[in-house]
Amino acid sequence: MGFTEKQEGLVKESWEVLKQDIPHFSLRFFSLILEIAPGAKNMFSFLRESEEIPQNNPKLKAHAVKVFKMTCESAIQLREKGEVVVGDTTLKYLGTVHVKSGVKDPHFEVVKEALLRTVEEAIGEEKWNEEMKNAWGEAYDQLAEAIKAEMRNHH
Ligand code: HEM
Ligand code: ISQ
């Protein structure tokens, strides 16, 4: 079964909630990545300069928001076209950035887990359910596949 209008709606709906406190949820998302994979610490430029996670780093915030937004955009595309298409320029750029940073395929599962937990916290345990988890999970997976495929061209 393809991506349904309902699934797209669930993703959009929770993005509206995330949007209400970008500083908090960006930081939370990033902290969860490092909690799950402490070894990822050295890959991020904004962490190399400091011992602790910077509480108000514009780059961290902007990148985290891009991940949220791109996943949301993927959900829309999945419903409209049945596939995720990332613009050529963006995809090439993200391929380069991630290869250069030392990102490997298994890291994508880490970011997925952190993303899902951030959304769960944002919308609250009562409203979080399997359907929502699958909708975000699928939108993320397809986006991740596009980036991973591009990364293989940048070895
Ligand atoms: C940078 C998105 C997965 C680690 C970035 C940037 C974006 C992004 C938009 C900023 C590029 C720029 O403007 O300079 C995504 C998306 C992902 C994903 C959409 C999955 C669907 C991952 C994974 C890791 C990772 C799995 C590894 C844990 C990094 C690092 C940087 C980066 C280290 C460079 C940050 C810096 O030092 O400035 N990513 N990313 N990303 N990403 Fe990801
Ligand atoms: C870059 N890539 C993936 C996830 C991220 C989360 C926070 C900040 C930057 C990121």
CSV table of N, CA and C and ligand atoms in Angstrom, one decimal:
chain,number,residue,atom,x,y,z
A,1,MET,N,0.8,-1.2,0.0
A,1,MET,CA,0.0,0.0,0.0
A,1,MET,C,0.9,1.3,0.0
A,2,GLY,N,0.5,2.2,-0.8
A,2,GLY,CA,1.2,3.5,-0.8
A,2,GLY,C,1.1,4.3,0.4
A,3,PHE,N,1.7,5.5,0.4
A,3,PHE,CA,1.6,6.4,1.5
A,3,PHE,C,0.2,7.1,1.4
A,4,THR,N,-0.6,7.1,2.4
A,4,THR,CA,-1.9,7.6,2.3
A,4,THR,C,-2.0,9.1,2.8
A,5,GLU,N,-3.1,9.7,2.4
A,5,GLU,CA,-3.4,11.0,2.8
A,5,GLU,C,-3.4,11.2,4.3
A,6,LYS,N,-3.9,10.1,5.0
A,6,LYS,CA,-4.0,10.1,6.4
A,6,LYS,C,-2.6,10.2,7.0
A,7,GLN,N,-1.7,9.4,6.5
A,7,GLN,CA,-0.3,9.3,6.9
A,7,GLN,C,0.4,10.7,6.7
A,8,GLU,N,0.2,11.3,5.5
A,8,GLU,CA,0.7,12.6,5.3
A,8,GLU,C,0.2,13.6,6.3
A,9,GLY,N,-1.1,13.5,6.6
A,9,GLY,CA,-1.7,14.4,7.6
A,9,GLY,C,-1.1,14.2,9.0
A,10,LEU,N,-0.8,13.0,9.4
A,10,LEU,CA,-0.2,12.8,10.7
A,10,LEU,C,1.2,13.4,10.8
A,11,VAL,N,1.9,13.3,9.7
A,11,VAL,CA,3.3,13.9,9.7
A,11,VAL,C,3.1,15.5,9.8
A,12,LYS,N,2.3,16.0,9.0
A,12,LYS,CA,2.1,17.5,8.9
A,12,LYS,C,1.6,18.0,10.3
A,13,GLU,N,0.7,17.3,10.9
A,13,GLU,CA,0.1,17.7,12.1
A,13,GLU,C,1.2,17.7,13.2
A,14,SER,N,2.0,16.7,13.3
A,14,SER,CA,3.0,16.7,14.3
A,14,SER,C,4.2,17.7,14.0
A,15,TRP,N,4.4,18.0,12.8
A,15,TRP,CA,5.4,19.1,12.4
A,15,TRP,C,4.9,20.4,12.9
A,16,GLU,N,3.6,20.7,12.9
A,16,GLU,CA,3.0,21.9,13.4
A,16,GLU,C,3.3,22.1,14.9
A,17,VAL,N,3.3,20.9,15.6
A,17,VAL,CA,3.6,21.0,17.0
A,17,VAL,C,5.1,21.2,17.3
A,18,LEU,N,6.0,20.5,16.5
A,18,LEU,CA,7.4,20.7,16.6
A,18,LEU,C,7.8,22.2,16.4
A,19,LYS,N,7.1,22.8,15.4
A,19,LYS,CA,7.4,24.1,15.0
A,19,LYS,C,7.2,25.2,16.1
A,20,GLN,N,6.4,24.8,17.0
A,20,GLN,CA,6.1,25.8,18.1
A,20,GLN,C,7.2,26.0,19.1
A,21,ASP,N,8.2,25.1,19.1
A,21,ASP,CA,9.3,25.3,19.9
A,21,ASP,C,10.6,24.7,19.3
A,22,ILE,N,11.0,25.4,18.2
A,22,ILE,CA,12.2,24.9,17.5
A,22,ILE,C,13.4,24.9,18.3
A,23,PRO,N,13.7,25.9,19.1
A,23,PRO,CA,15.0,25.8,19.9
A,23,PRO,C,15.0,24.6,20.8
A,24,HIS,N,13.9,24.3,21.5
A,24,HIS,CA,13.8,23.1,22.3
A,24,HIS,C,14.0,21.8,21.6
A,25,PHE,N,13.1,21.6,20.6
A,25,PHE,CA,13.1,20.3,19.9
A,25,PHE,C,14.4,20.1,19.0
A,26,SER,N,15.0,21.1,18.5
A,26,SER,CA,16.3,21.0,17.8
A,26,SER,C,17.3,20.4,18.7
A,27,LEU,N,17.4,21.0,19.9
A,27,LEU,CA,18.4,20.6,20.9
A,27,LEU,C,18.1,19.2,21.4
A,28,ARG,N,16.9,18.9,21.6
A,28,ARG,CA,16.4,17.6,22.1
A,28,ARG,C,16.8,16.5,21.0
A,29,PHE,N,16.5,16.8,19.8
A,29,PHE,CA,16.8,15.9,18.7
A,29,PHE,C,18.3,15.6,18.7
A,30,PHE,N,19.1,16.7,18.7
A,30,PHE,CA,20.6,16.5,18.7
A,30,PHE,C,21.1,15.8,19.9
A,31,SER,N,20.6,16.1,21.1
A,31,SER,CA,21.0,15.4,22.3
A,31,SER,C,20.7,13.9,22.2
A,32,LEU,N,19.5,13.6,21.7
A,32,LEU,CA,19.2,12.2,21.5
A,32,LEU,C,20.1,11.4,20.6
A,33,ILE,N,20.5,12.1,19.5
A,33,ILE,CA,21.5,11.4,18.6
A,33,ILE,C,22.8,11.1,19.4
A,34,LEU,N,23.3,12.0,20.2
A,34,LEU,CA,24.5,11.8,20.9
A,34,LEU,C,24.3,10.8,22.1
A,35,GLU,N,23.1,10.8,22.6
A,35,GLU,CA,22.8,9.8,23.7
A,35,GLU,C,22.8,8.4,23.1
A,36,ILE,N,22.2,8.2,22.0
A,36,ILE,CA,22.2,6.9,21.3
A,36,ILE,C,23.6,6.5,20.8
A,37,ALA,N,24.3,7.4,20.2
A,37,ALA,CA,25.6,7.2,19.6
A,37,ALA,C,26.6,8.2,20.1
A,38,PRO,N,27.2,8.1,21.3
A,38,PRO,CA,28.1,9.1,21.8
A,38,PRO,C,29.3,9.3,20.8
A,39,GLY,N,29.6,8.2,20.1
A,39,GLY,CA,30.8,8.3,19.2
A,39,GLY,C,30.6,9.3,18.0
A,40,ALA,N,29.3,9.7,17.8
A,40,ALA,CA,29.0,10.6,16.7
A,40,ALA,C,29.5,12.1,17.0
A,41,LYS,N,29.8,12.3,18.2
A,41,LYS,CA,30.2,13.6,18.7
A,41,LYS,C,31.2,14.3,17.9
A,42,ASN,N,32.2,13.6,17.5
A,42,ASN,CA,33.3,14.2,16.8
A,42,ASN,C,33.0,14.6,15.3
A,43,MET,N,31.9,14.1,14.8
A,43,MET,CA,31.6,14.4,13.4
A,43,MET,C,31.1,15.8,13.3
A,44,PHE,N,30.5,16.4,14.3
A,44,PHE,CA,29.8,17.7,14.2
A,44,PHE,C,30.7,18.9,14.5
A,45,SER,N,30.9,19.8,13.6
A,45,SER,CA,31.8,20.9,13.7
A,45,SER,C,31.4,21.8,15.0
A,46,PHE,N,30.1,21.9,15.2
A,46,PHE,CA,29.7,22.8,16.3
A,46,PHE,C,30.0,22.1,17.7
A,47,LEU,N,30.4,20.9,17.7
A,47,LEU,CA,30.7,20.2,19.0
A,47,LEU,C,32.2,20.1,19.2
A,48,ARG,N,33.0,20.2,18.1
A,48,ARG,CA,34.4,20.0,18.2
A,48,ARG,C,35.0,21.2,19.0
A,49,GLU,N,34.3,22.3,18.9
A,49,GLU,CA,34.8,23.5,19.6
A,49,GLU,C,34.5,23.5,21.1
A,50,SER,N,33.5,22.7,21.5
A,50,SER,CA,33.2,22.8,22.9
A,50,SER,C,33.0,21.4,23.5
A,51,GLU,N,33.1,21.3,24.8
A,51,GLU,CA,32.9,20.1,25.5
A,51,GLU,C,31.4,19.7,25.6
A,52,GLU,N,30.6,20.7,25.8
A,52,GLU,CA,29.2,20.4,26.0
A,52,GLU,C,28.4,20.8,24.8
A,53,ILE,N,27.2,20.2,24.7
A,53,ILE,CA,26.3,20.6,23.6
A,53,ILE,C,25.9,22.1,23.7
A,54,PRO,N,26.2,22.9,22.7
A,54,PRO,CA,25.9,24.3,22.7
A,54,PRO,C,24.4,24.5,22.8
A,55,GLN,N,23.9,25.3,23.8
A,55,GLN,CA,22.5,25.4,24.0
A,55,GLN,C,21.8,26.3,23.0
A,56,ASN,N,22.6,27.2,22.3
A,56,ASN,CA,21.9,28.1,21.4
A,56,ASN,C,22.8,28.3,20.2
A,57,ASN,N,23.1,27.2,19.5
A,57,ASN,CA,23.9,27.3,18.3
A,57,ASN,C,23.1,27.4,17.0
A,58,PRO,N,23.2,28.5,16.3
A,58,PRO,CA,22.3,28.7,15.1
A,58,PRO,C,22.5,27.6,14.0
A,59,LYS,N,23.7,27.1,13.9
A,59,LYS,CA,23.9,26.0,12.9
A,59,LYS,C,23.2,24.7,13.3
A,60,LEU,N,23.4,24.4,14.6
A,60,LEU,CA,22.7,23.2,15.1
A,60,LEU,C,21.2,23.3,14.8
A,61,LYS,N,20.6,24.4,15.2
A,61,LYS,CA,19.2,24.7,15.1
A,61,LYS,C,18.8,24.6,13.6
A,62,ALA,N,19.5,25.3,12.7
A,62,ALA,CA,19.2,25.3,11.3
A,62,ALA,C,19.2,23.9,10.7
A,63,HIS,N,20.3,23.1,11.0
A,63,HIS,CA,20.4,21.8,10.4
A,63,HIS,C,19.3,20.9,10.9
A,64,ALA,N,19.0,21.0,12.2
A,64,ALA,CA,17.9,20.1,12.8
A,64,ALA,C,16.6,20.4,12.1
A,65,VAL,N,16.3,21.7,11.9
A,65,VAL,CA,15.1,22.1,11.3
A,65,VAL,C,15.0,21.6,9.9
A,66,LYS,N,16.1,21.6,9.2
A,66,LYS,CA,16.1,21.1,7.8
A,66,LYS,C,15.8,19.6,7.8
A,67,VAL,N,16.3,18.9,8.8
A,67,VAL,CA,16.0,17.4,8.8
A,67,VAL,C,14.5,17.2,9.0
A,68,PHE,N,13.9,18.0,10.0
A,68,PHE,CA,12.4,17.9,10.2
A,68,PHE,C,11.7,18.3,9.0
A,69,LYS,N,12.0,19.4,8.4
A,69,LYS,CA,11.3,19.9,7.2
A,69,LYS,C,11.4,18.9,6.0
A,70,MET,N,12.6,18.4,5.8
A,70,MET,CA,12.9,17.5,4.6
A,70,MET,C,12.1,16.2,4.8
A,71,THR,N,11.9,15.7,6.1
A,71,THR,CA,11.2,14.5,6.3
A,71,THR,C,9.7,14.8,6.0
A,72,CYS,N,9.3,16.0,6.4
A,72,CYS,CA,7.9,16.4,6.2
A,72,CYS,C,7.6,16.5,4.7
A,73,GLU,N,8.5,17.1,4.0
A,73,GLU,CA,8.4,17.2,2.5
A,73,GLU,C,8.4,15.8,1.9
A,74,SER,N,9.2,14.9,2.4
A,74,SER,CA,9.2,13.5,1.9
A,74,SER,C,7.8,12.9,2.0
A,75,ALA,N,7.1,13.1,3.2
A,75,ALA,CA,5.8,12.6,3.4
A,75,ALA,C,4.8,13.1,2.3
A,76,ILE,N,4.9,14.4,2.0
A,76,ILE,CA,4.1,15.0,1.0
A,76,ILE,C,4.3,14.3,-0.4
A,77,GLN,N,5.6,14.2,-0.7
A,77,GLN,CA,6.0,13.6,-2.0
A,77,GLN,C,5.6,12.1,-2.1
A,78,LEU,N,5.7,11.4,-1.0
A,78,LEU,CA,5.3,10.0,-1.0
A,78,LEU,C,3.8,9.9,-1.3
A,79,ARG,N,3.0,10.7,-0.8
A,79,ARG,CA,1.6,10.7,-1.0
A,79,ARG,C,1.3,11.1,-2.4
A,80,GLU,N,1.9,12.2,-2.9
A,80,GLU,CA,1.6,12.8,-4.2
A,80,GLU,C,2.2,12.0,-5.3
A,81,LYS,N,3.4,11.5,-5.2
A,81,LYS,CA,4.1,10.8,-6.3
A,81,LYS,C,4.4,9.4,-6.1
A,82,GLY,N,4.4,9.0,-4.8
A,82,GLY,CA,4.7,7.6,-4.5
A,82,GLY,C,6.2,7.4,-4.3
A,83,GLU,N,7.0,8.5,-4.4
A,83,GLU,CA,8.4,8.4,-4.2
A,83,GLU,C,9.0,9.7,-3.7
A,84,VAL,N,10.2,9.6,-3.1
A,84,VAL,CA,10.9,10.8,-2.6
A,84,VAL,C,11.9,11.3,-3.7
A,85,VAL,N,11.7,12.6,-4.1
A,85,VAL,CA,12.7,13.2,-5.0
A,85,VAL,C,13.3,14.4,-4.3
A,86,VAL,N,14.6,14.3,-4.1
A,86,VAL,CA,15.3,15.4,-3.5
A,86,VAL,C,16.0,16.2,-4.7
A,87,GLY,N,15.9,17.5,-4.7
A,87,GLY,CA,16.5,18.3,-5.7
A,87,GLY,C,17.9,17.9,-5.9
A,88,ASP,N,18.4,17.9,-7.2
A,88,ASP,CA,19.7,17.4,-7.5
A,88,ASP,C,20.8,18.1,-6.8
A,89,THR,N,20.7,19.5,-6.7
A,89,THR,CA,21.8,20.2,-6.1
A,89,THR,C,21.8,19.9,-4.6
A,90,THR,N,20.7,19.9,-3.9
A,90,THR,CA,20.6,19.6,-2.5
A,90,THR,C,21.2,18.2,-2.2
A,91,LEU,N,20.8,17.3,-3.0
A,91,LEU,CA,21.2,15.9,-2.8
A,91,LEU,C,22.7,15.7,-3.0
A,92,LYS,N,23.2,16.3,-4.0
A,92,LYS,CA,24.7,16.2,-4.2
A,92,LYS,C,25.4,16.9,-3.0
A,93,TYR,N,24.9,18.0,-2.6
A,93,TYR,CA,25.5,18.7,-1.5
A,93,TYR,C,25.5,17.9,-0.2
A,94,LEU,N,24.3,17.3,0.1
A,94,LEU,CA,24.2,16.5,1.3
A,94,LEU,C,25.0,15.2,1.2
A,95,GLY,N,25.2,14.7,0.0
A,95,GLY,CA,26.0,13.5,-0.2
A,95,GLY,C,27.4,13.9,0.2
A,96,THR,N,27.9,15.0,-0.3
A,96,THR,CA,29.3,15.4,0.0
A,96,THR,C,29.5,15.7,1.5
A,97,VAL,N,28.6,16.5,2.1
A,97,VAL,CA,28.7,16.9,3.5
A,97,VAL,C,28.8,15.7,4.4
A,98,HIS,N,27.9,14.7,4.1
A,98,HIS,CA,27.9,13.5,5.0
A,98,HIS,C,29.0,12.6,4.8
A,99,VAL,N,29.5,12.4,3.6
A,99,VAL,CA,30.7,11.6,3.4
A,99,VAL,C,31.9,12.3,4.1
A,100,LYS,N,32.0,13.6,3.9
A,100,LYS,CA,33.2,14.3,4.5
A,100,LYS,C,33.1,14.3,6.0
A,101,SER,N,31.9,14.3,6.6
A,101,SER,CA,31.8,14.2,8.0
A,101,SER,C,32.1,12.8,8.6
A,102,GLY,N,32.2,11.8,7.7
A,102,GLY,CA,32.5,10.5,8.2
A,102,GLY,C,31.2,9.7,8.6
A,103,VAL,N,30.1,10.1,8.0
A,103,VAL,CA,28.8,9.4,8.3
A,103,VAL,C,28.8,8.1,7.5
A,104,LYS,N,28.3,7.1,8.2
A,104,LYS,CA,28.2,5.7,7.6
A,104,LYS,C,26.7,5.3,7.7
A,105,ASP,N,26.4,4.3,6.8
A,105,ASP,CA,25.0,3.9,6.7
A,105,ASP,C,24.3,3.6,8.1
A,106,PRO,N,25.0,2.9,9.0
A,106,PRO,CA,24.3,2.6,10.3
A,106,PRO,C,23.9,3.8,11.1
A,107,HIS,N,24.6,5.0,10.9
A,107,HIS,CA,24.2,6.2,11.6
A,107,HIS,C,22.8,6.6,11.3
A,108,PHE,N,22.3,6.2,10.1
A,108,PHE,CA,21.0,6.7,9.7
A,108,PHE,C,19.9,6.1,10.6
A,109,GLU,N,20.1,4.9,11.2
A,109,GLU,CA,19.2,4.3,12.1
A,109,GLU,C,19.2,5.1,13.4
A,110,VAL,N,20.3,5.6,13.8
A,110,VAL,CA,20.5,6.4,15.0
A,110,VAL,C,19.6,7.7,14.9
A,111,VAL,N,19.8,8.4,13.8
A,111,VAL,CA,19.1,9.6,13.6
A,111,VAL,C,17.6,9.3,13.5
A,112,LYS,N,17.2,8.2,12.9
A,112,LYS,CA,15.8,7.9,12.8
A,112,LYS,C,15.2,7.7,14.2
A,113,GLU,N,15.9,6.9,15.0
A,113,GLU,CA,15.4,6.7,16.4
A,113,GLU,C,15.3,8.0,17.2
A,114,ALA,N,16.3,8.9,17.0
A,114,ALA,CA,16.3,10.2,17.7
A,114,ALA,C,15.1,11.1,17.2
A,115,LEU,N,14.9,11.0,15.9
A,115,LEU,CA,13.8,11.8,15.3
A,115,LEU,C,12.5,11.3,15.8
A,116,LEU,N,12.2,10.0,15.8
A,116,LEU,CA,11.0,9.5,16.2
A,116,LEU,C,10.7,9.8,17.7
A,117,ARG,N,11.8,9.7,18.5
A,117,ARG,CA,11.6,10.0,19.9
A,117,ARG,C,11.3,11.5,20.2
A,118,THR,N,11.9,12.3,19.3
A,118,THR,CA,11.6,13.8,19.4
A,118,THR,C,10.2,14.1,19.1
A,119,VAL,N,9.7,13.5,18.0
A,119,VAL,CA,8.3,13.7,17.7
A,119,VAL,C,7.4,13.2,18.7
A,120,GLU,N,7.7,12.0,19.3
A,120,GLU,CA,6.9,11.5,20.3
A,120,GLU,C,6.8,12.4,21.5
A,121,GLU,N,7.9,12.9,21.9
A,121,GLU,CA,7.9,13.9,23.1
A,121,GLU,C,7.1,15.1,22.7
A,122,ALA,N,7.3,15.6,21.5
A,122,ALA,CA,6.6,16.8,21.1
A,122,ALA,C,5.1,16.7,21.2
A,123,ILE,N,4.6,15.6,20.6
A,123,ILE,CA,3.1,15.5,20.5
A,123,ILE,C,2.5,14.8,21.8
A,124,GLY,N,3.4,14.2,22.6
A,124,GLY,CA,2.9,13.6,23.9
A,124,GLY,C,2.5,12.2,23.7
A,125,GLU,N,2.8,11.4,24.7
A,125,GLU,CA,2.6,10.0,24.8
A,125,GLU,C,1.2,9.6,24.4
A,126,GLU,N,0.2,10.4,24.9
A,126,GLU,CA,-1.2,10.0,24.7
A,126,GLU,C,-1.6,10.0,23.2
A,127,LYS,N,-1.0,10.9,22.4
A,127,LYS,CA,-1.4,11.0,21.0
A,127,LYS,C,-0.5,10.2,20.1
A,128,TRP,N,0.7,9.9,20.6
A,128,TRP,CA,1.7,9.1,19.8
A,128,TRP,C,1.2,7.7,19.6
A,129,ASN,N,1.2,7.2,18.4
A,129,ASN,CA,0.8,5.8,18.2
A,129,ASN,C,1.6,5.2,17.0
A,130,GLU,N,1.3,3.9,16.8
A,130,GLU,CA,2.0,3.1,15.8
A,130,GLU,C,1.9,3.7,14.4
A,131,GLU,N,0.7,4.3,14.1
A,131,GLU,CA,0.4,4.8,12.8
A,131,GLU,C,1.3,6.0,12.5
A,132,MET,N,1.5,6.9,13.6
A,132,MET,CA,2.3,8.1,13.5
A,132,MET,C,3.8,7.7,13.3
A,133,LYS,N,4.1,6.7,14.1
A,133,LYS,CA,5.5,6.2,14.1
A,133,LYS,C,5.9,5.7,12.7
A,134,ASN,N,4.9,4.9,12.1
A,134,ASN,CA,5.2,4.4,10.8
A,134,ASN,C,5.2,5.4,9.7
A,135,ALA,N,4.3,6.4,9.8
A,135,ALA,CA,4.3,7.5,8.8
A,135,ALA,C,5.6,8.3,8.8
A,136,TRP,N,6.1,8.7,10.0
A,136,TRP,CA,7.4,9.4,10.1
A,136,TRP,C,8.5,8.5,9.7
A,137,GLY,N,8.4,7.2,10.1
A,137,GLY,CA,9.5,6.3,9.8
A,137,GLY,C,9.7,6.0,8.3
A,138,GLU,N,8.5,5.9,7.6
A,138,GLU,CA,8.6,5.6,6.2
A,138,GLU,C,9.1,6.9,5.5
A,139,ALA,N,8.6,8.0,5.8
A,139,ALA,CA,9.1,9.3,5.2
A,139,ALA,C,10.6,9.4,5.4
A,140,TYR,N,11.0,9.2,6.6
A,140,TYR,CA,12.5,9.3,6.9
A,140,TYR,C,13.3,8.3,6.1
A,141,ASP,N,12.8,7.0,6.1
A,141,ASP,CA,13.6,5.9,5.5
A,141,ASP,C,13.8,6.2,4.0
A,142,GLN,N,12.8,6.7,3.3
A,142,GLN,CA,12.9,7.0,1.9
A,142,GLN,C,13.9,8.2,1.6
A,143,LEU,N,13.8,9.1,2.5
A,143,LEU,CA,14.7,10.3,2.4
A,143,LEU,C,16.2,9.8,2.6
A,144,ALA,N,16.3,9.0,3.7
A,144,ALA,CA,17.6,8.4,4.0
A,144,ALA,C,18.2,7.6,2.9
A,145,GLU,N,17.3,6.8,2.2
A,145,GLU,CA,17.8,6.0,1.1
A,145,GLU,C,18.4,6.9,0.0
A,146,ALA,N,17.7,8.0,-0.3
A,146,ALA,CA,18.2,8.9,-1.3
A,146,ALA,C,19.5,9.5,-1.0
A,147,ILE,N,19.7,9.8,0.2
A,147,ILE,CA,21.0,10.4,0.7
A,147,ILE,C,22.1,9.3,0.7
A,148,LYS,N,21.8,8.1,1.2
A,148,LYS,CA,22.7,7.0,1.2
A,148,LYS,C,23.2,6.7,-0.2
A,149,ALA,N,22.2,6.6,-1.2
A,149,ALA,CA,22.6,6.3,-2.5
A,149,ALA,C,23.5,7.4,-3.1
A,150,GLU,N,23.2,8.6,-2.8
A,150,GLU,CA,24.1,9.7,-3.3
A,150,GLU,C,25.5,9.6,-2.6
A,151,MET,N,25.5,9.2,-1.4
A,151,MET,CA,26.8,9.1,-0.7
A,151,MET,C,27.7,8.1,-1.3
A,152,ARG,N,27.1,7.1,-1.9
A,152,ARG,CA,27.9,6.0,-2.6
A,152,ARG,C,28.6,6.6,-3.8
A,153,ASN,N,28.1,7.7,-4.3
A,153,ASN,CA,28.8,8.3,-5.5
A,153,ASN,C,29.9,9.3,-5.1
A,154,HIS,N,30.1,9.4,-3.8
A,154,HIS,CA,31.1,10.4,-3.3
A,154,HIS,C,32.2,9.8,-2.6
A,155,HIS,N,32.3,8.5,-2.6
A,155,HIS,CA,33.3,7.8,-1.8
A,155,HIS,C,34.7,8.4,-1.9
B,1,HEM,C1,24.9,18.1,8.1
B,1,HEM,C2,20.4,16.7,6.8
B,1,HEM,C3,21.5,12.2,8.3
B,1,HEM,C4,25.5,13.9,10.4
B,1,HEM,C5,23.6,18.1,7.6
B,1,HEM,C6,22.9,19.2,7.0
B,1,HEM,C7,21.7,18.8,6.7
B,1,HEM,C8,21.6,17.4,7.0
B,1,HEM,C9,20.6,19.7,6.0
B,1,HEM,C10,23.5,20.6,6.9
B,1,HEM,C11,24.3,20.8,5.6
B,1,HEM,C12,24.8,22.2,5.5
B,1,HEM,O1,24.0,23.1,5.3
B,1,HEM,O2,26.0,22.4,5.8
B,1,HEM,C13,20.3,15.3,7.1
B,1,HEM,C14,19.2,14.5,6.7
B,1,HEM,C15,19.5,13.2,7.1
B,1,HEM,C16,20.8,13.3,7.7
B,1,HEM,C17,18.0,15.0,6.0
B,1,HEM,C18,18.8,11.9,7.0
B,1,HEM,C19,17.7,11.7,6.3
B,1,HEM,C20,22.6,12.3,9.1
B,1,HEM,C21,23.2,11.2,9.8
B,1,HEM,C22,24.3,11.7,10.4
B,1,HEM,C23,24.4,13.1,10.1
B,1,HEM,C24,22.7,9.8,9.8
B,1,HEM,C25,25.2,11.0,11.4
B,1,HEM,C26,25.0,10.8,12.6
B,1,HEM,C27,25.7,15.2,9.9
B,1,HEM,C28,26.9,15.9,10.1
B,1,HEM,C29,26.8,17.1,9.4
B,1,HEM,C30,25.4,17.1,8.8
B,1,HEM,C31,28.1,15.5,10.9
B,1,HEM,C32,27.8,18.3,9.4
B,1,HEM,C33,27.4,19.3,10.5
B,1,HEM,C34,28.5,20.3,10.7
B,1,HEM,O3,29.6,19.9,11.1
B,1,HEM,O4,28.3,21.5,10.3
B,1,HEM,N1,22.7,17.0,7.6
B,1,HEM,N2,21.3,14.6,7.7
B,1,HEM,N3,23.4,13.4,9.2
B,1,HEM,N4,24.8,15.9,9.1
B,1,HEM,FE1,23.1,15.2,8.5
B,2,ISQ,C1,22.5,16.9,10.8
B,2,ISQ,N1,22.2,15.8,10.2
B,2,ISQ,C2,21.3,15.1,10.8
B,2,ISQ,C3,20.7,15.4,12.0
B,2,ISQ,C4,21.1,16.5,12.6
B,2,ISQ,C5,20.5,16.9,13.8
B,2,ISQ,C6,20.9,18.1,14.4
B,2,ISQ,C7,21.8,18.9,13.9
B,2,ISQ,C8,22.4,18.6,12.6
B,2,ISQ,C9,22.0,17.4,12.0
